[in-house]
Amino acid sequence: DGGITQSPKYLFRKEGQNVTLSCEQNLNHDAMYWYRQDPGQGLRLIYYSQIVNDFQKGDIAEGYSVSREKKESFPLTVTSAQKNPTAFYLCASKVRGADEAFFGQGTRLTVV
Amino acid sequence: AQSVAQPEDQVNVAEGNPLTVKCTYSVSGNPYLFWYVQYPNRGLQFLLKYITGDNLVKGSYGFEAEFNKSQTSFHLKKPSALVSDSALYFCAVRDPESNMLTFGGGTRLMVKP
């Protein structure tokens, strides 16, 4: 798993509540990514960050927010504005100068 | 904008037979291409990559992939499939300047005994 920790593994929330998913890495990686995975739709990029205090929107950023205050942490907040938040969320990171990204084990969010 | 297409939702192969999982890409510059594998309820594991050099790249677990610039393809191959290869496979492309990493929709590989 490359030293990337996503917590919790399963998360349940009531509709209308904001929820924050944790992603921590101890690999000294510069770039970090958040993806959403739905059945039959593959991985879709939500946000990514190349360096601390900087991040860019991916393909489906609406209803999500992120922060990158520390190099090792890239939390994702799923806001009440996200219309269909139930999904499997994956975090990844990559070191500058390397090619492949390493993934966490994912967080399955269920909104009821 | 960059994109990746995996035209097959599922590939079925008998154990011992060769397998191919297809991937085509669209990028503005030179492609950085990757294959990842995902087992149920897990994150993705890196299999192999093409950055430059030989068009045939070898990766983990006996997998290889062939880069074809004229066809903008990067198909994943293995000479002899194992039942344990059954999983979800993702092709990806990365823009080396922005570091944006884009995945295809995934292909489920089913290897039957």
PDB file of C-alpha atoms in Angstrom:
ATOM      1  CA  ASP A   1       0.000   0.000   0.000  1.00  0.00           C
ATOM      2  CA  GLY A   2       3.007   2.273  -0.073  1.00  0.00           C
ATOM      3  CA  GLY A   3       2.516   3.991   3.277  1.00  0.00           C
ATOM      4  CA  ILE A   4      -0.742   5.740   2.411  1.00  0.00           C
ATOM      5  CA  THR A   5      -3.436   5.510   5.041  1.00  0.00           C
ATOM      6  CA  GLN A   6      -7.074   6.259   4.447  1.00  0.00           C
ATOM      7  CA  SER A   7      -9.427   6.311   7.365  1.00  0.00           C
ATOM      8  CA  PRO A   8     -11.938   5.142   8.175  1.00  0.00           C
ATOM      9  CA  LYS A   9     -12.456   2.148   5.891  1.00  0.00           C
ATOM     10  CA  TYR A  10     -16.242   2.439   6.143  1.00  0.00           C
ATOM     11  CA  LEU A  11     -18.154   5.628   6.870  1.00  0.00           C
ATOM     12  CA  PHE A  12     -21.851   6.241   7.268  1.00  0.00           C
ATOM     13  CA  ARG A  13     -23.451   9.660   7.304  1.00  0.00           C
ATOM     14  CA  LYS A  14     -26.911  11.120   7.198  1.00  0.00           C
ATOM     15  CA  GLU A  15     -27.979  13.048   4.154  1.00  0.00           C
ATOM     16  CA  GLY A  16     -27.230  16.755   4.422  1.00  0.00           C
ATOM     17  CA  GLN A  17     -24.176  16.370   6.658  1.00  0.00           C
ATOM     18  CA  ASN A  18     -20.662  17.264   5.620  1.00  0.00           C
ATOM     19  CA  VAL A  19     -18.082  14.534   6.099  1.00  0.00           C
ATOM     20  CA  THR A  20     -14.283  14.577   5.897  1.00  0.00           C
ATOM     21  CA  LEU A  21     -12.232  11.651   4.625  1.00  0.00           C
ATOM     22  CA  SER A  22      -8.675  11.359   5.821  1.00  0.00           C
ATOM     23  CA  CYS A  23      -5.614  10.609   3.676  1.00  0.00           C
ATOM     24  CA  GLU A  24      -2.150  10.550   5.221  1.00  0.00           C
ATOM     25  CA  GLN A  25       1.137   9.486   3.665  1.00  0.00           C
ATOM     26  CA  ASN A  26       4.554   9.058   5.236  1.00  0.00           C
ATOM     27  CA  LEU A  27       6.410   8.681   1.952  1.00  0.00           C
ATOM     28  CA  ASN A  28       7.415  12.320   1.553  1.00  0.00           C
ATOM     29  CA  HIS A  29       5.431  12.396  -1.692  1.00  0.00           C
ATOM     30  CA  ASP A  30       4.721  15.734  -3.303  1.00  0.00           C
ATOM     31  CA  ALA A  31       1.622  15.021  -5.387  1.00  0.00           C
ATOM     32  CA  MET A  32      -1.611  13.692  -3.918  1.00  0.00           C
ATOM     33  CA  TYR A  33      -4.899  12.763  -5.582  1.00  0.00           C
ATOM     34  CA  TRP A  34      -8.506  11.984  -4.693  1.00  0.00           C
ATOM     35  CA  TYR A  35     -10.639   9.729  -6.865  1.00  0.00           C
ATOM     36  CA  ARG A  36     -14.191   8.548  -6.691  1.00  0.00           C
ATOM     37  CA  GLN A  37     -15.087   5.049  -7.872  1.00  0.00           C
ATOM     38  CA  ASP A  38     -18.621   4.027  -8.753  1.00  0.00           C
ATOM     39  CA  PRO A  39     -19.659   0.627 -10.112  1.00  0.00           C
ATOM     40  CA  GLY A  40     -19.093   0.477 -13.850  1.00  0.00           C
ATOM     41  CA  GLN A  41     -17.622   3.977 -14.048  1.00  0.00           C
ATOM     42  CA  GLY A  42     -13.986   3.484 -13.168  1.00  0.00           C
ATOM     43  CA  LEU A  43     -12.047   6.167 -11.308  1.00  0.00           C
ATOM     44  CA  ARG A  44     -12.911   9.814 -11.663  1.00  0.00           C
ATOM     45  CA  LEU A  45     -10.548  12.523 -10.460  1.00  0.00           C
ATOM     46  CA  ILE A  46     -11.969  14.885  -7.832  1.00  0.00           C
ATOM     47  CA  TYR A  47      -8.981  17.014  -6.813  1.00  0.00           C
ATOM     48  CA  TYR A  48      -5.235  16.791  -6.938  1.00  0.00           C
ATOM     49  CA  SER A  49      -2.369  18.676  -5.361  1.00  0.00           C
ATOM     50  CA  GLN A  50       1.194  18.986  -6.550  1.00  0.00           C
ATOM     51  CA  ILE A  51       2.584  20.866  -3.556  1.00  0.00           C
ATOM     52  CA  VAL A  52       1.565  22.146  -0.147  1.00  0.00           C
ATOM     53  CA  ASN A  53      -1.035  24.931  -0.147  1.00  0.00           C
ATOM     54  CA  ASP A  54      -1.910  24.320  -3.787  1.00  0.00           C
ATOM     55  CA  PHE A  55      -4.527  22.103  -5.408  1.00  0.00           C
ATOM     56  CA  GLN A  56      -6.458  21.807  -8.657  1.00  0.00           C
ATOM     57  CA  LYS A  57      -9.935  20.645  -9.538  1.00  0.00           C
ATOM     58  CA  GLY A  58     -10.328  17.384 -11.350  1.00  0.00           C
ATOM     59  CA  ASP A  59     -13.236  16.254 -13.488  1.00  0.00           C
ATOM     60  CA  ILE A  60     -15.882  16.062 -10.748  1.00  0.00           C
ATOM     61  CA  ALA A  61     -14.928  18.635  -8.091  1.00  0.00           C
ATOM     62  CA  GLU A  62     -18.431  20.022  -7.528  1.00  0.00           C
ATOM     63  CA  GLY A  63     -19.681  19.287  -4.024  1.00  0.00           C
ATOM     64  CA  TYR A  64     -16.205  18.492  -2.707  1.00  0.00           C
ATOM     65  CA  SER A  65     -13.462  20.508  -1.036  1.00  0.00           C
ATOM     66  CA  VAL A  66      -9.855  19.779  -0.079  1.00  0.00           C
ATOM     67  CA  SER A  67      -6.952  21.332   1.767  1.00  0.00           C
ATOM     68  CA  ARG A  68      -3.211  20.725   1.664  1.00  0.00           C
ATOM     69  CA  GLU A  69      -1.805  22.440   4.742  1.00  0.00           C
ATOM     70  CA  LYS A  70       0.790  19.742   5.313  1.00  0.00           C
ATOM     71  CA  LYS A  71       2.739  17.675   2.813  1.00  0.00           C
ATOM     72  CA  GLU A  72       1.643  14.403   4.349  1.00  0.00           C
ATOM     73  CA  SER A  73      -2.083  15.143   4.566  1.00  0.00           C
ATOM     74  CA  PHE A  74      -4.756  15.746   1.924  1.00  0.00           C
ATOM     75  CA  PRO A  75      -8.248  15.538   3.511  1.00  0.00           C
ATOM     76  CA  LEU A  76     -11.344  15.483   1.353  1.00  0.00           C
ATOM     77  CA  THR A  77     -14.614  16.985   2.547  1.00  0.00           C
ATOM     78  CA  VAL A  78     -17.802  15.742   0.962  1.00  0.00           C
ATOM     79  CA  THR A  79     -20.287  18.561   1.376  1.00  0.00           C
ATOM     80  CA  SER A  80     -24.061  18.514   1.448  1.00  0.00           C
ATOM     81  CA  ALA A  81     -23.941  20.006  -2.053  1.00  0.00           C
ATOM     82  CA  GLN A  82     -22.725  16.695  -3.473  1.00  0.00           C
ATOM     83  CA  LYS A  83     -25.896  15.160  -4.901  1.00  0.00           C
ATOM     84  CA  ASN A  84     -24.877  11.525  -4.823  1.00  0.00           C
ATOM     85  CA  PRO A  85     -22.032  11.070  -2.346  1.00  0.00           C
ATOM     86  CA  THR A  86     -22.295   7.324  -1.761  1.00  0.00           C
ATOM     87  CA  ALA A  87     -19.190   5.829  -3.384  1.00  0.00           C
ATOM     88  CA  PHE A  88     -15.762   4.314  -2.835  1.00  0.00           C
ATOM     89  CA  TYR A  89     -13.126   7.034  -2.419  1.00  0.00           C
ATOM     90  CA  LEU A  90      -9.468   6.441  -3.199  1.00  0.00           C
ATOM     91  CA  CYS A  91      -6.483   8.579  -2.313  1.00  0.00           C
ATOM     92  CA  ALA A  92      -3.117   8.336  -4.073  1.00  0.00           C
ATOM     93  CA  SER A  93       0.272   9.994  -3.899  1.00  0.00           C
ATOM     94  CA  LYS A  94       3.369  10.285  -6.046  1.00  0.00           C
ATOM     95  CA  VAL A  95       6.895  11.490  -5.396  1.00  0.00           C
ATOM     96  CA  ARG A  96       8.421  14.157  -7.599  1.00  0.00           C
ATOM     97  CA  GLY A  97      10.609  12.589 -10.247  1.00  0.00           C
ATOM     98  CA  ALA A  98       8.911   9.210 -10.087  1.00  0.00           C
ATOM     99  CA  ASP A  99       6.258   7.996 -12.444  1.00  0.00           C
ATOM    100  CA  GLU A 100       3.787   5.736 -10.707  1.00  0.00           C
ATOM    101  CA  ALA A 101       1.311   6.706  -8.014  1.00  0.00           C
ATOM    102  CA  PHE A 102       0.603   4.662  -4.899  1.00  0.00           C
ATOM    103  CA  PHE A 103      -2.913   4.153  -3.587  1.00  0.00           C
ATOM    104  CA  GLY A 104      -4.509   3.857  -0.194  1.00  0.00           C
ATOM    105  CA  GLN A 105      -7.005   1.127   0.636  1.00  0.00           C
ATOM    106  CA  GLY A 106      -9.984   3.369   0.100  1.00  0.00           C
ATOM    107  CA  THR A 107     -12.933   4.620   2.140  1.00  0.00           C
ATOM    108  CA  ARG A 108     -16.433   3.429   1.381  1.00  0.00           C
ATOM    109  CA  LEU A 109     -18.851   6.245   2.162  1.00  0.00           C
ATOM    110  CA  THR A 110     -22.538   5.509   2.504  1.00  0.00           C
ATOM    111  CA  VAL A 111     -25.000   8.351   2.922  1.00  0.00           C
ATOM    112  CA  VAL A 112     -28.410   7.379   4.213  1.00  0.00           C
TER     113      VAL A 112
ATOM    114  CA  ALA B   1      -7.748  17.321 -22.344  1.00  0.00           C
ATOM    115  CA  GLN B   2      -6.301  13.869 -21.885  1.00  0.00           C
ATOM    116  CA  SER B   3      -8.459  10.758 -21.822  1.00  0.00           C
ATOM    117  CA  VAL B   4      -8.251   6.988 -21.657  1.00  0.00           C
ATOM    118  CA  ALA B   5     -10.672   4.448 -23.065  1.00  0.00           C
ATOM    119  CA  GLN B   6     -11.006   0.798 -22.166  1.00  0.00           C
ATOM    120  CA  PRO B   7     -13.497  -0.545 -24.684  1.00  0.00           C
ATOM    121  CA  GLU B   8     -14.259  -3.815 -22.891  1.00  0.00           C
ATOM    122  CA  ASP B   9     -16.125  -3.900 -19.600  1.00  0.00           C
ATOM    123  CA  GLN B  10     -15.170  -7.543 -19.133  1.00  0.00           C
ATOM    124  CA  VAL B  11     -12.732 -10.016 -20.656  1.00  0.00           C
ATOM    125  CA  ASN B  12     -13.187 -13.749 -20.161  1.00  0.00           C
ATOM    126  CA  VAL B  13     -10.236 -16.093 -20.611  1.00  0.00           C
ATOM    127  CA  ALA B  14      -9.570 -19.742 -19.843  1.00  0.00           C
ATOM    128  CA  GLU B  15      -6.670 -20.486 -17.540  1.00  0.00           C
ATOM    129  CA  GLY B  16      -3.472 -21.079 -19.490  1.00  0.00           C
ATOM    130  CA  ASN B  17      -4.621 -19.062 -22.498  1.00  0.00           C
ATOM    131  CA  PRO B  18      -3.108 -15.713 -23.454  1.00  0.00           C
ATOM    132  CA  LEU B  19      -4.983 -12.594 -22.413  1.00  0.00           C
ATOM    133  CA  THR B  20      -5.235  -9.059 -23.761  1.00  0.00           C
ATOM    134  CA  VAL B  21      -6.905  -6.095 -22.085  1.00  0.00           C
ATOM    135  CA  LYS B  22      -7.280  -3.135 -24.428  1.00  0.00           C
ATOM    136  CA  CYS B  23      -6.545   0.526 -23.795  1.00  0.00           C
ATOM    137  CA  THR B  24      -6.447   3.572 -26.054  1.00  0.00           C
ATOM    138  CA  TYR B  25      -5.466   7.071 -25.029  1.00  0.00           C
ATOM    139  CA  SER B  26      -5.612  10.676 -26.116  1.00  0.00           C
ATOM    140  CA  VAL B  27      -3.012  13.226 -25.002  1.00  0.00           C
ATOM    141  CA  SER B  28      -1.554  16.397 -26.423  1.00  0.00           C
ATOM    142  CA  GLY B  29       2.087  15.529 -25.825  1.00  0.00           C
ATOM    143  CA  ASN B  30       4.124  12.432 -25.138  1.00  0.00           C
ATOM    144  CA  PRO B  31       2.082   9.946 -23.127  1.00  0.00           C
ATOM    145  CA  TYR B  32       3.052   8.600 -19.740  1.00  0.00           C
ATOM    146  CA  LEU B  33       1.008   5.390 -19.566  1.00  0.00           C
ATOM    147  CA  PHE B  34       0.276   3.011 -16.713  1.00  0.00           C
ATOM    148  CA  TRP B  35      -1.594  -0.161 -15.857  1.00  0.00           C
ATOM    149  CA  TYR B  36      -2.992  -0.818 -12.393  1.00  0.00           C
ATOM    150  CA  VAL B  37      -4.869  -3.779 -10.905  1.00  0.00           C
ATOM    151  CA  GLN B  38      -7.562  -3.654  -8.231  1.00  0.00           C
ATOM    152  CA  TYR B  39      -8.771  -6.526  -6.073  1.00  0.00           C
ATOM    153  CA  PRO B  40     -12.178  -6.297  -4.323  1.00  0.00           C
ATOM    154  CA  ASN B  41     -12.507  -3.452  -1.803  1.00  0.00           C
ATOM    155  CA  ARG B  42      -8.839  -2.564  -2.123  1.00  0.00           C
ATOM    156  CA  GLY B  43      -6.794   0.257  -3.536  1.00  0.00           C
ATOM    157  CA  LEU B  44      -5.003   0.041  -6.860  1.00  0.00           C
ATOM    158  CA  GLN B  45      -1.667  -1.706  -7.308  1.00  0.00           C
ATOM    159  CA  PHE B  46       0.828  -0.572  -9.915  1.00  0.00           C
ATOM    160  CA  LEU B  47       1.614  -3.149 -12.626  1.00  0.00           C
ATOM    161  CA  LEU B  48       3.738  -1.432 -15.257  1.00  0.00           C
ATOM    162  CA  LYS B  49       4.435   1.811 -17.074  1.00  0.00           C
ATOM    163  CA  TYR B  50       5.562   3.244 -20.389  1.00  0.00           C
ATOM    164  CA  ILE B  51       7.470   6.499 -20.343  1.00  0.00           C
ATOM    165  CA  THR B  52       9.951   6.158 -23.178  1.00  0.00           C
ATOM    166  CA  GLY B  53      12.082   3.510 -24.853  1.00  0.00           C
ATOM    167  CA  ASP B  54      11.051   0.031 -25.956  1.00  0.00           C
ATOM    168  CA  ASN B  55       7.456  -0.312 -27.033  1.00  0.00           C
ATOM    169  CA  LEU B  56       7.084  -3.583 -25.116  1.00  0.00           C
ATOM    170  CA  VAL B  57       7.291  -3.061 -21.372  1.00  0.00           C
ATOM    171  CA  LYS B  58       7.330  -5.788 -18.760  1.00  0.00           C
ATOM    172  CA  GLY B  59       5.776  -5.509 -15.343  1.00  0.00           C
ATOM    173  CA  SER B  60       4.709  -7.404 -12.274  1.00  0.00           C
ATOM    174  CA  TYR B  61       3.194 -10.906 -12.181  1.00  0.00           C
ATOM    175  CA  GLY B  62       4.236 -11.735 -15.751  1.00  0.00           C
ATOM    176  CA  PHE B  63       2.225  -8.936 -17.345  1.00  0.00           C
ATOM    177  CA  GLU B  64       3.494  -6.877 -20.235  1.00  0.00           C
ATOM    178  CA  ALA B  65       2.086  -4.091 -22.349  1.00  0.00           C
ATOM    179  CA  GLU B  66       2.684  -2.935 -25.888  1.00  0.00           C
ATOM    180  CA  PHE B  67       2.795   0.761 -26.714  1.00  0.00           C
ATOM    181  CA  ASN B  68       1.665   1.625 -30.229  1.00  0.00           C
ATOM    182  CA  LYS B  69       1.981   5.305 -31.026  1.00  0.00           C
ATOM    183  CA  SER B  70       0.253   5.183 -34.409  1.00  0.00           C
ATOM    184  CA  GLN B  71      -2.791   3.462 -32.946  1.00  0.00           C
ATOM    185  CA  THR B  72      -2.565   5.392 -29.636  1.00  0.00           C
ATOM    186  CA  SER B  73      -2.913   2.114 -27.800  1.00  0.00           C
ATOM    187  CA  PHE B  74      -1.345   0.514 -24.744  1.00  0.00           C
ATOM    188  CA  HIS B  75      -2.785  -3.001 -24.484  1.00  0.00           C
ATOM    189  CA  LEU B  76      -2.034  -5.191 -21.476  1.00  0.00           C
ATOM    190  CA  LYS B  77      -1.003  -8.772 -22.205  1.00  0.00           C
ATOM    191  CA  LYS B  78       0.000 -11.978 -20.513  1.00  0.00           C
ATOM    192  CA  PRO B  79       1.065 -15.172 -22.320  1.00  0.00           C
ATOM    193  CA  SER B  80      -0.666 -17.565 -19.916  1.00  0.00           C
ATOM    194  CA  ALA B  81      -3.507 -16.466 -17.655  1.00  0.00           C
ATOM    195  CA  LEU B  82      -3.970 -17.641 -14.074  1.00  0.00           C
ATOM    196  CA  VAL B  83      -7.205 -17.817 -12.115  1.00  0.00           C
ATOM    197  CA  SER B  84      -5.569 -15.490  -9.589  1.00  0.00           C
ATOM    198  CA  ASP B  85      -5.259 -12.830 -12.306  1.00  0.00           C
ATOM    199  CA  SER B  86      -9.008 -12.280 -12.056  1.00  0.00           C
ATOM    200  CA  ALA B  87      -9.432  -8.660 -10.988  1.00  0.00           C
ATOM    201  CA  LEU B  88     -10.285  -5.181 -12.231  1.00  0.00           C
ATOM    202  CA  TYR B  89      -7.650  -3.603 -14.462  1.00  0.00           C
ATOM    203  CA  PHE B  90      -7.210   0.109 -15.086  1.00  0.00           C
ATOM    204  CA  CYS B  91      -5.234   1.921 -17.737  1.00  0.00           C
ATOM    205  CA  ALA B  92      -4.080   5.465 -16.916  1.00  0.00           C
ATOM    206  CA  VAL B  93      -2.298   8.410 -18.506  1.00  0.00           C
ATOM    207  CA  ARG B  94      -0.412  11.191 -16.743  1.00  0.00           C
ATOM    208  CA  ASP B  95       0.427  14.644 -18.005  1.00  0.00           C
ATOM    209  CA  PRO B  96       4.085  15.095 -16.998  1.00  0.00           C
ATOM    210  CA  GLU B  97       3.708  18.854 -16.547  1.00  0.00           C
ATOM    211  CA  SER B  98       0.471  19.125 -14.576  1.00  0.00           C
ATOM    212  CA  ASN B  99       0.766  15.693 -12.957  1.00  0.00           C
ATOM    213  CA  MET B 100      -2.903  15.137 -13.672  1.00  0.00           C
ATOM    214  CA  LEU B 101      -3.511  11.384 -13.643  1.00  0.00           C
ATOM    215  CA  THR B 102      -6.525  10.140 -15.606  1.00  0.00           C
ATOM    216  CA  PHE B 103      -7.915   6.616 -15.537  1.00  0.00           C
ATOM    217  CA  GLY B 104      -9.982   4.583 -17.946  1.00  0.00           C
ATOM    218  CA  GLY B 105     -13.249   2.997 -16.915  1.00  0.00           C
ATOM    219  CA  GLY B 106     -11.680  -0.307 -15.998  1.00  0.00           C
ATOM    220  CA  THR B 107     -11.926  -3.832 -17.421  1.00  0.00           C
ATOM    221  CA  ARG B 108     -12.903  -6.806 -15.332  1.00  0.00           C
ATOM    222  CA  LEU B 109     -10.782  -9.841 -16.169  1.00  0.00           C
ATOM    223  CA  MET B 110     -12.307 -13.212 -15.417  1.00  0.00           C
ATOM    224  CA  VAL B 111     -10.019 -16.228 -15.739  1.00  0.00           C
ATOM    225  CA  LYS B 112     -11.838 -19.541 -15.526  1.00  0.00           C
ATOM    226  CA  PRO B 113     -10.228 -22.863 -14.643  1.00  0.00           C
TER     227      PRO B 113
END
